[in-house]
Amino acid sequence: MSINHVCKLMLILGCICGISSVTFAEHFPLLVRAENITVPPSTGPITHIVVKNQKASSYNCRIRVKYAQDWTISPVEFEVSLKPQETRKIPISVDKAIDLKSNLYPVEITVISGDKQKVFKQNVFVATTPVFTPKIDGNLNDWEPAVPISFETKGRKTIIRTGWNKKYFNVAVEVEEDKLSGYKKNSDKPIDAVQFAIAPRKTKTPTTTDQKSQRFEFLIVDSPGFMSSDKCFQLMRPGDNIADALKERALEPLQIKDAKVVVKRKKNITVYECSIPLLLIAKLKPMTGRDYLMSFLVHDPDGTGIRDLGEVSGLWEFQRNKLAWSAWKGVKWQEKPPFDSKLEWGFCTTKY
Amino acid sequence: MVGKTQTYFILAILTVVVMAISGCGESVTNPASSPAAIAGGEIVIKVASANGINMNHVGTLPYLAGSRAALDLKKQMGDTPVHAVIIAEYFEDKAAKSKALKGVCSVFDSSIVYGFASYGSFGQDGCSDNDTVRVIGIGGAGISVAAALEENLGAGKLTMEDDLDELQKRLQEAGSSISSKLPKTQDAKLMVLIPDAHSPKNAYVVEGAHKVLGKDFPITGGSANKNPGQTYVYYQGQMFTDSAIAFMLSGDFKVSLAGRKAKENSKVISTAGEAFAEASANLDAKPIAALAFNCAGRKGKLDNLQDELDAIQKEFGKTTPIFGTYCAGEIGPADVAEKPEGVLSSGNGWHLMVTILGR
């Protein structure tokens, strides 16, 4: 048998396996996701695997979880019995691990049901907010203590960093893009911006417009012009009518005066750096080890469109929710609404 | 024109003034020790706390918090000679921490004042968060306290990804070095170790201590706050970073240790009660006081801080003093499935490490 024949045979076998796998996947009743880790893994935190039974009948399976080779976790394997449509979070204790500078941690989750099995592969981030005090000046040299989250959208890079101290919650976002379109008062023109939402742990995004918001939501923008300073707007507070999220409101009345914002261009990168008073989000009860929920949207209307952290964090398609993010005058949504704005995040002390 | 001699004189005066203001420059005695314990002698251990929150919310008053807590402690200690005062404070920066320390030193001689930056504390009077000081006083002829300082641990910026071997080596050496400074007399009962080493790095310091004290010697303690600019330990009234302090408590008293791990609200609460119950059950003596080194991460998982203390008080009562602190790593009996054989105490995270002293 020639090498060509072997290759052809392998290709055919590969296709058969592939089709079989796709067919199984199409009918696979379980959705699986590994949550973000909220403090550095070396400190031995707890994280979760979330599973959802999509069937109208109950579903039993065995799940095997594997993080990096040298990690010790418990449990490694467990049985799950889910009622119809049930979603369940299974705690996974990380007992031994090493923090990686790349902040990309591969997870392999194998679901075994009868004689079938399916392997889900996902990269999780450590989404954590260490204590430090950066100077808000558009220069990120003093953000070294942060744990950056990097992802690509249509080949363009975004890097997100968060930090906190007793007085401020700090955010820095680097956006690779060709040009920066800034905010102008009373203009409807689409602009570049960074939108982020923060919510206390255990809160959920409403799915109907008659409910109240449980999140804090902010928008930071460049504001070009002599004597003009870059701006931070507060789009939502807990207790606000969630229906307001659908209204394209004017931004001017929503500006927060005591936030510090600097937006700077450096070659093909836009740097957004923002500091908001911790008192504004006191409901989170910030303290070391405290979990909360957070996500980011980067608006790049003349480039990649919206870059959604939820999308690269393994959220499920049905977790797109129009009510998870507030509209504003000048926003350019895409065909599908963004993913939920509640990813797992945490306050920590340091990455060292 | 000012001459060279005059310039040197002025510089010397300025240096003395600056050092006096900053509290630096005073030499410390390392190691230091109180007189040997006398069998049957009095043992007095008391705890006090105070907050430095300005009622007008203009700012914090760390000096006042330090001096208030110390005055309360002094009152409780009465005429008993005090061997050591250990403080756990949670203030934001060096300046505030220094003031809190000075507040304590305004009441007690700085030569017996030790401590560390924590993430808050708890005791029979409640849970304390930001801007608070908690002090424990150890005194009486029946107990002896020896203290030691180990500077320049050199592990602050080393990572386990890049520098694991170096990290282990430095911290194990530090653990051995500080342990060897302390007397392990026949009546030595407990080492309290407080390193500037976040878990899991604290494990290496304890491994170093094992080489000197043995794997079965009772060791407890907690890691100092690791927030940048807050990583201080205090030795004889002075501030040190990248350092560790340790105490050896000796006398004819008994110690009982227990450790419990938890990472979720309900389990944090239930394990706290379990740890105190186990330590109490194994003490076989009348409790004098409890040391409780708790994880700041556990604190973060609590919906309500008081819930954990309620569980503790349910098992331990509300009268025997508790010196509880939230730390960046805890030392004591590990609550893990596979315990290394013969090892009593190790460095961990997510634990509440309880030690009850009794006689």
Coordinates of C-alpha atoms in Angstrom, one line a residue, chain B residues 73-358:
Chain B
L73 CA -5.3 45.0 77.0
K74 CA -3.2 46.6 79.7
K75 CA -6.2 46.9 81.9
Q76 CA -7.1 43.3 81.4
M77 CA -3.6 42.1 82.1
G78 CA -3.6 43.9 85.4
D79 CA -0.4 43.5 87.4
T80 CA 0.8 40.5 85.4
P81 CA 4.2 40.9 83.8
V82 CA 3.6 41.0 80.0
H83 CA 6.1 39.0 77.9
A84 CA 4.7 39.8 74.5
V85 CA 2.0 41.8 72.9
I86 CA 1.2 40.6 69.4
I87 CA -0.9 42.9 67.1
A88 CA -2.9 42.1 64.0
E89 CA -3.9 45.3 62.2
Y90 CA -5.7 46.0 58.9
F91 CA -4.8 49.5 57.8
E92 CA -4.3 50.6 54.2
D93 CA -0.7 51.8 53.9
K94 CA 2.6 52.0 55.6
A95 CA 1.9 55.4 57.2
A96 CA -1.3 54.2 58.8
K97 CA 0.2 50.9 59.9
S98 CA 3.1 52.7 61.5
K99 CA 0.7 54.9 63.5
A100 CA -1.2 51.9 64.7
L101 CA 2.0 50.3 65.8
K102 CA 3.1 53.5 67.6
G103 CA -0.2 53.6 69.3
V104 CA 0.4 50.2 70.8
C105 CA 4.0 51.1 71.6
S106 CA 2.7 54.2 73.5
V107 CA 1.2 51.8 76.0
F108 CA 3.6 48.8 76.0
D109 CA 7.4 48.9 75.8
S110 CA 8.2 48.4 72.1
S111 CA 10.7 45.7 73.1
I112 CA 7.7 43.3 73.7
V113 CA 5.5 44.5 70.8
Y114 CA 5.3 42.2 67.8
G115 CA 2.7 41.5 65.1
F116 CA 1.7 41.6 61.5
A117 CA -0.5 43.1 58.9
S118 CA -3.6 41.0 58.5
Y119 CA -6.9 41.2 56.5
G120 CA -8.9 41.9 59.7
S121 CA -9.5 40.0 62.8
F122 CA -12.1 38.4 65.1
G123 CA -12.5 37.6 68.8
Q124 CA -15.2 37.3 71.4
D125 CA -16.1 40.9 70.8
G126 CA -16.9 40.4 67.1
C127 CA -15.4 40.5 63.7
S128 CA -13.2 43.5 62.6
D129 CA -12.6 44.5 59.1
N130 CA -10.8 47.6 57.7
D131 CA -9.0 50.1 60.0
T132 CA -8.9 47.9 63.1
V133 CA -6.3 46.6 65.5
R134 CA -6.5 43.5 67.6
V135 CA -3.9 42.7 70.3
I136 CA -3.1 39.7 72.4
G137 CA -1.1 39.9 75.5
I138 CA 0.8 36.9 76.9
G139 CA 2.1 37.1 80.4
G140 CA 2.7 35.5 83.8
A141 CA 5.4 33.5 85.4
G142 CA 4.0 30.2 84.1
I143 CA 4.6 30.9 80.4
S144 CA 7.7 31.9 78.6
V145 CA 7.8 33.7 75.2
A146 CA 10.8 33.7 72.9
A147 CA 10.7 35.7 69.7
A148 CA 12.8 35.7 66.5
L149 CA 13.0 37.6 63.3
E150 CA 14.1 36.4 59.9
E151 CA 14.7 39.2 57.3
N152 CA 15.1 39.1 53.5
L153 CA 13.1 36.0 52.7
G154 CA 13.7 37.0 49.0
A155 CA 10.6 35.3 47.7
G156 CA 8.3 38.2 47.1
K157 CA 8.5 38.4 43.3
L158 CA 9.5 34.8 42.6
T159 CA 6.8 32.8 40.8
M160 CA 6.1 29.1 41.0
E161 CA 6.0 29.0 37.2
D162 CA 9.5 30.3 36.7
D163 CA 11.4 30.0 40.0
L164 CA 10.0 27.0 41.9
D165 CA 13.3 25.5 43.0
E166 CA 14.8 28.8 44.1
L167 CA 11.5 29.7 45.9
Q168 CA 11.5 26.4 47.8
K169 CA 15.2 26.7 48.7
R170 CA 15.0 30.3 50.0
L171 CA 11.8 29.7 52.1
Q172 CA 12.9 26.4 53.5
E173 CA 16.2 28.0 54.6
A174 CA 14.3 30.9 56.1
G175 CA 12.0 28.4 58.0
S176 CA 15.0 26.5 59.3
S177 CA 16.9 29.6 60.2
I178 CA 14.1 31.3 62.2
S179 CA 13.3 28.0 64.0
S180 CA 16.9 27.5 65.0
K181 CA 16.9 30.9 66.7
L182 CA 14.2 29.8 69.1
P183 CA 14.9 27.6 72.2
K184 CA 13.4 24.2 72.0
T185 CA 13.5 23.5 75.8
Q186 CA 11.7 20.5 77.4
D187 CA 8.7 22.6 78.2
A188 CA 8.5 24.2 74.6
K189 CA 4.9 23.6 73.5
L190 CA 4.0 25.7 70.5
M191 CA 5.7 27.7 67.8
V192 CA 3.8 30.5 66.2
L193 CA 5.1 31.4 62.8
I194 CA 4.1 34.4 60.8
P195 CA 5.9 34.7 57.4
D196 CA 5.4 37.2 54.6
A197 CA 4.7 34.2 52.3
H198 CA 1.2 33.8 50.7
S199 CA 0.0 30.2 50.5
P200 CA 1.1 27.9 49.0
K201 CA 4.6 29.4 49.6
N202 CA 4.1 29.3 53.4
A203 CA 4.3 25.5 53.0
Y204 CA 8.0 25.8 52.3
V205 CA 8.7 27.9 55.4
V206 CA 7.1 25.3 57.5
E207 CA 9.0 22.5 55.8
G208 CA 12.2 24.4 56.8
A209 CA 10.9 24.6 60.4
H210 CA 10.3 20.8 60.4
K211 CA 14.0 20.3 59.8
V212 CA 14.8 22.0 63.1
L213 CA 11.8 21.2 65.3
G214 CA 10.7 17.9 63.9
K215 CA 7.6 17.1 61.9
D216 CA 5.4 16.4 64.9
F217 CA 6.1 19.6 66.8
P218 CA 3.0 21.8 67.1
I219 CA 3.3 24.9 64.9
T220 CA 0.6 27.4 64.1
G221 CA 0.5 30.8 62.5
G222 CA -0.6 32.8 59.5
S223 CA 0.9 34.7 56.6
A224 CA 1.0 38.4 56.7
N225 CA -1.2 40.5 54.4
K226 CA 0.1 40.4 50.8
N227 CA -1.6 43.5 49.5
P228 CA 1.2 45.6 47.8
G229 CA 2.5 48.1 50.3
Q230 CA 1.0 46.2 53.2
T231 CA 3.2 43.2 53.7
Y232 CA 4.6 44.0 57.1
V233 CA 5.6 42.0 60.2
Y234 CA 6.4 43.8 63.4
Y235 CA 9.3 43.0 65.7
Q236 CA 10.0 44.9 68.8
G237 CA 8.0 47.8 67.6
Q238 CA 9.6 48.1 64.2
M239 CA 8.3 47.3 60.8
F240 CA 9.8 44.8 58.4
T241 CA 8.8 43.6 54.9
D242 CA 9.9 40.4 53.2
S243 CA 10.4 38.9 56.6
A244 CA 9.1 36.4 59.1
I245 CA 8.6 36.4 62.8
A246 CA 8.2 33.5 65.1
F247 CA 7.5 32.8 68.8
M248 CA 8.1 29.8 71.0
L249 CA 5.7 29.4 73.8
S250 CA 6.9 27.3 76.7
G251 CA 5.5 26.2 80.1
D252 CA 3.5 23.6 81.8
F253 CA 0.4 24.2 79.8
K254 CA -1.2 22.0 77.1
V255 CA -2.0 22.9 73.5
S256 CA -4.5 21.3 71.2
L257 CA -4.5 22.0 67.4
A258 CA -7.2 21.5 64.8
G259 CA -7.5 22.6 61.2
R260 CA -10.4 22.7 58.8
K261 CA -10.6 23.7 55.1
A262 CA -13.6 25.3 53.3
K263 CA -14.2 27.4 50.3
E264 CA -18.0 28.0 50.4
N265 CA -20.2 30.0 52.7
S266 CA -22.0 27.2 54.5
K267 CA -18.9 25.1 54.8
V268 CA -16.8 28.0 56.1
I269 CA -19.4 28.3 58.9
S270 CA -19.7 24.6 59.7
T271 CA -16.0 23.9 59.6
A272 CA -15.2 26.8 62.0
G273 CA -17.4 25.2 64.6
E274 CA -15.9 21.7 63.9
A275 CA -12.3 23.0 64.3
F276 CA -13.1 24.5 67.7
A277 CA -15.0 21.5 68.7
E278 CA -12.1 19.2 67.8
A279 CA -9.5 21.3 69.5
S280 CA -11.6 21.6 72.6
A281 CA -12.3 17.9 72.8
N282 CA -8.6 17.0 72.5
L283 CA -7.3 19.6 75.0
D284 CA -7.8 17.6 78.2
A285 CA -7.4 20.8 80.3
K286 CA -9.2 24.0 81.1
P287 CA -8.9 26.4 78.2
I288 CA -6.9 29.6 78.8
A289 CA -7.2 31.2 75.3
A290 CA -7.4 30.3 71.6
L291 CA -5.4 31.3 68.6
A292 CA -7.3 31.2 65.4
F293 CA -5.5 31.8 62.1
N294 CA -8.2 32.0 59.5
C295 CA -8.0 32.4 55.7
A296 CA -8.9 35.8 54.2
G297 CA -10.4 33.8 51.3
R298 CA -12.7 32.0 53.6
K299 CA -13.8 35.5 54.9
G300 CA -14.5 36.5 51.4
K301 CA -16.8 33.6 50.9
L302 CA -19.0 34.5 53.9
D303 CA -22.3 36.3 53.2
N304 CA -22.1 37.6 56.8
L305 CA -18.8 37.5 58.8
Q306 CA -20.6 37.1 62.1
D307 CA -22.0 33.7 61.0
E308 CA -18.7 32.0 61.3
L309 CA -18.0 33.6 64.7
D310 CA -21.5 32.4 65.9
A311 CA -20.6 28.9 64.9
I312 CA -17.3 29.2 66.8
Q313 CA -18.9 30.6 69.9
K314 CA -21.5 27.9 69.9
E315 CA -18.7 25.3 70.4
F316 CA -16.2 27.4 72.4
G317 CA -18.4 29.7 74.4
K318 CA -18.2 33.4 74.7
T319 CA -15.8 34.0 77.5
T320 CA -12.4 32.4 76.8
P321 CA -10.3 34.9 74.8
I322 CA -9.9 34.2 71.1
F323 CA -7.2 35.9 69.0
G324 CA -8.5 35.4 65.5
T325 CA -7.0 36.9 62.4
Y326 CA -7.6 36.6 58.6
C327 CA -4.4 35.7 56.8
A328 CA -2.8 35.0 53.4
G329 CA -2.1 31.4 54.4
E330 CA -2.4 29.3 57.5
I331 CA -0.2 27.0 59.5
G332 CA -1.5 24.0 61.4
P333 CA -3.0 20.6 60.9
A334 CA -4.0 20.3 57.3
D335 CA -7.5 19.2 56.5
V336 CA -6.6 17.2 53.4
A337 CA -7.3 13.7 52.2
E338 CA -3.7 12.6 52.0
K339 CA -1.7 13.8 54.9
P340 CA 2.0 13.2 54.9
E341 CA 2.8 10.7 57.6
G342 CA 4.0 12.0 60.9
V343 CA 3.4 15.7 60.0
L344 CA 1.3 17.6 62.5
S345 CA 1.4 21.1 61.0
S346 CA 1.9 22.3 57.5
G347 CA 1.4 25.5 55.5
N348 CA -1.9 25.7 53.7
G349 CA -4.6 28.0 52.3
W350 CA -8.4 28.1 52.8
H351 CA -8.0 26.8 56.4
L352 CA -9.0 27.9 59.9
M353 CA -6.2 26.8 62.1
V354 CA -7.2 26.7 65.8
T355 CA -4.9 26.2 68.8
I356 CA -6.3 26.1 72.2
L357 CA -4.0 26.6 75.2
G358 CA -5.1 25.2 78.5

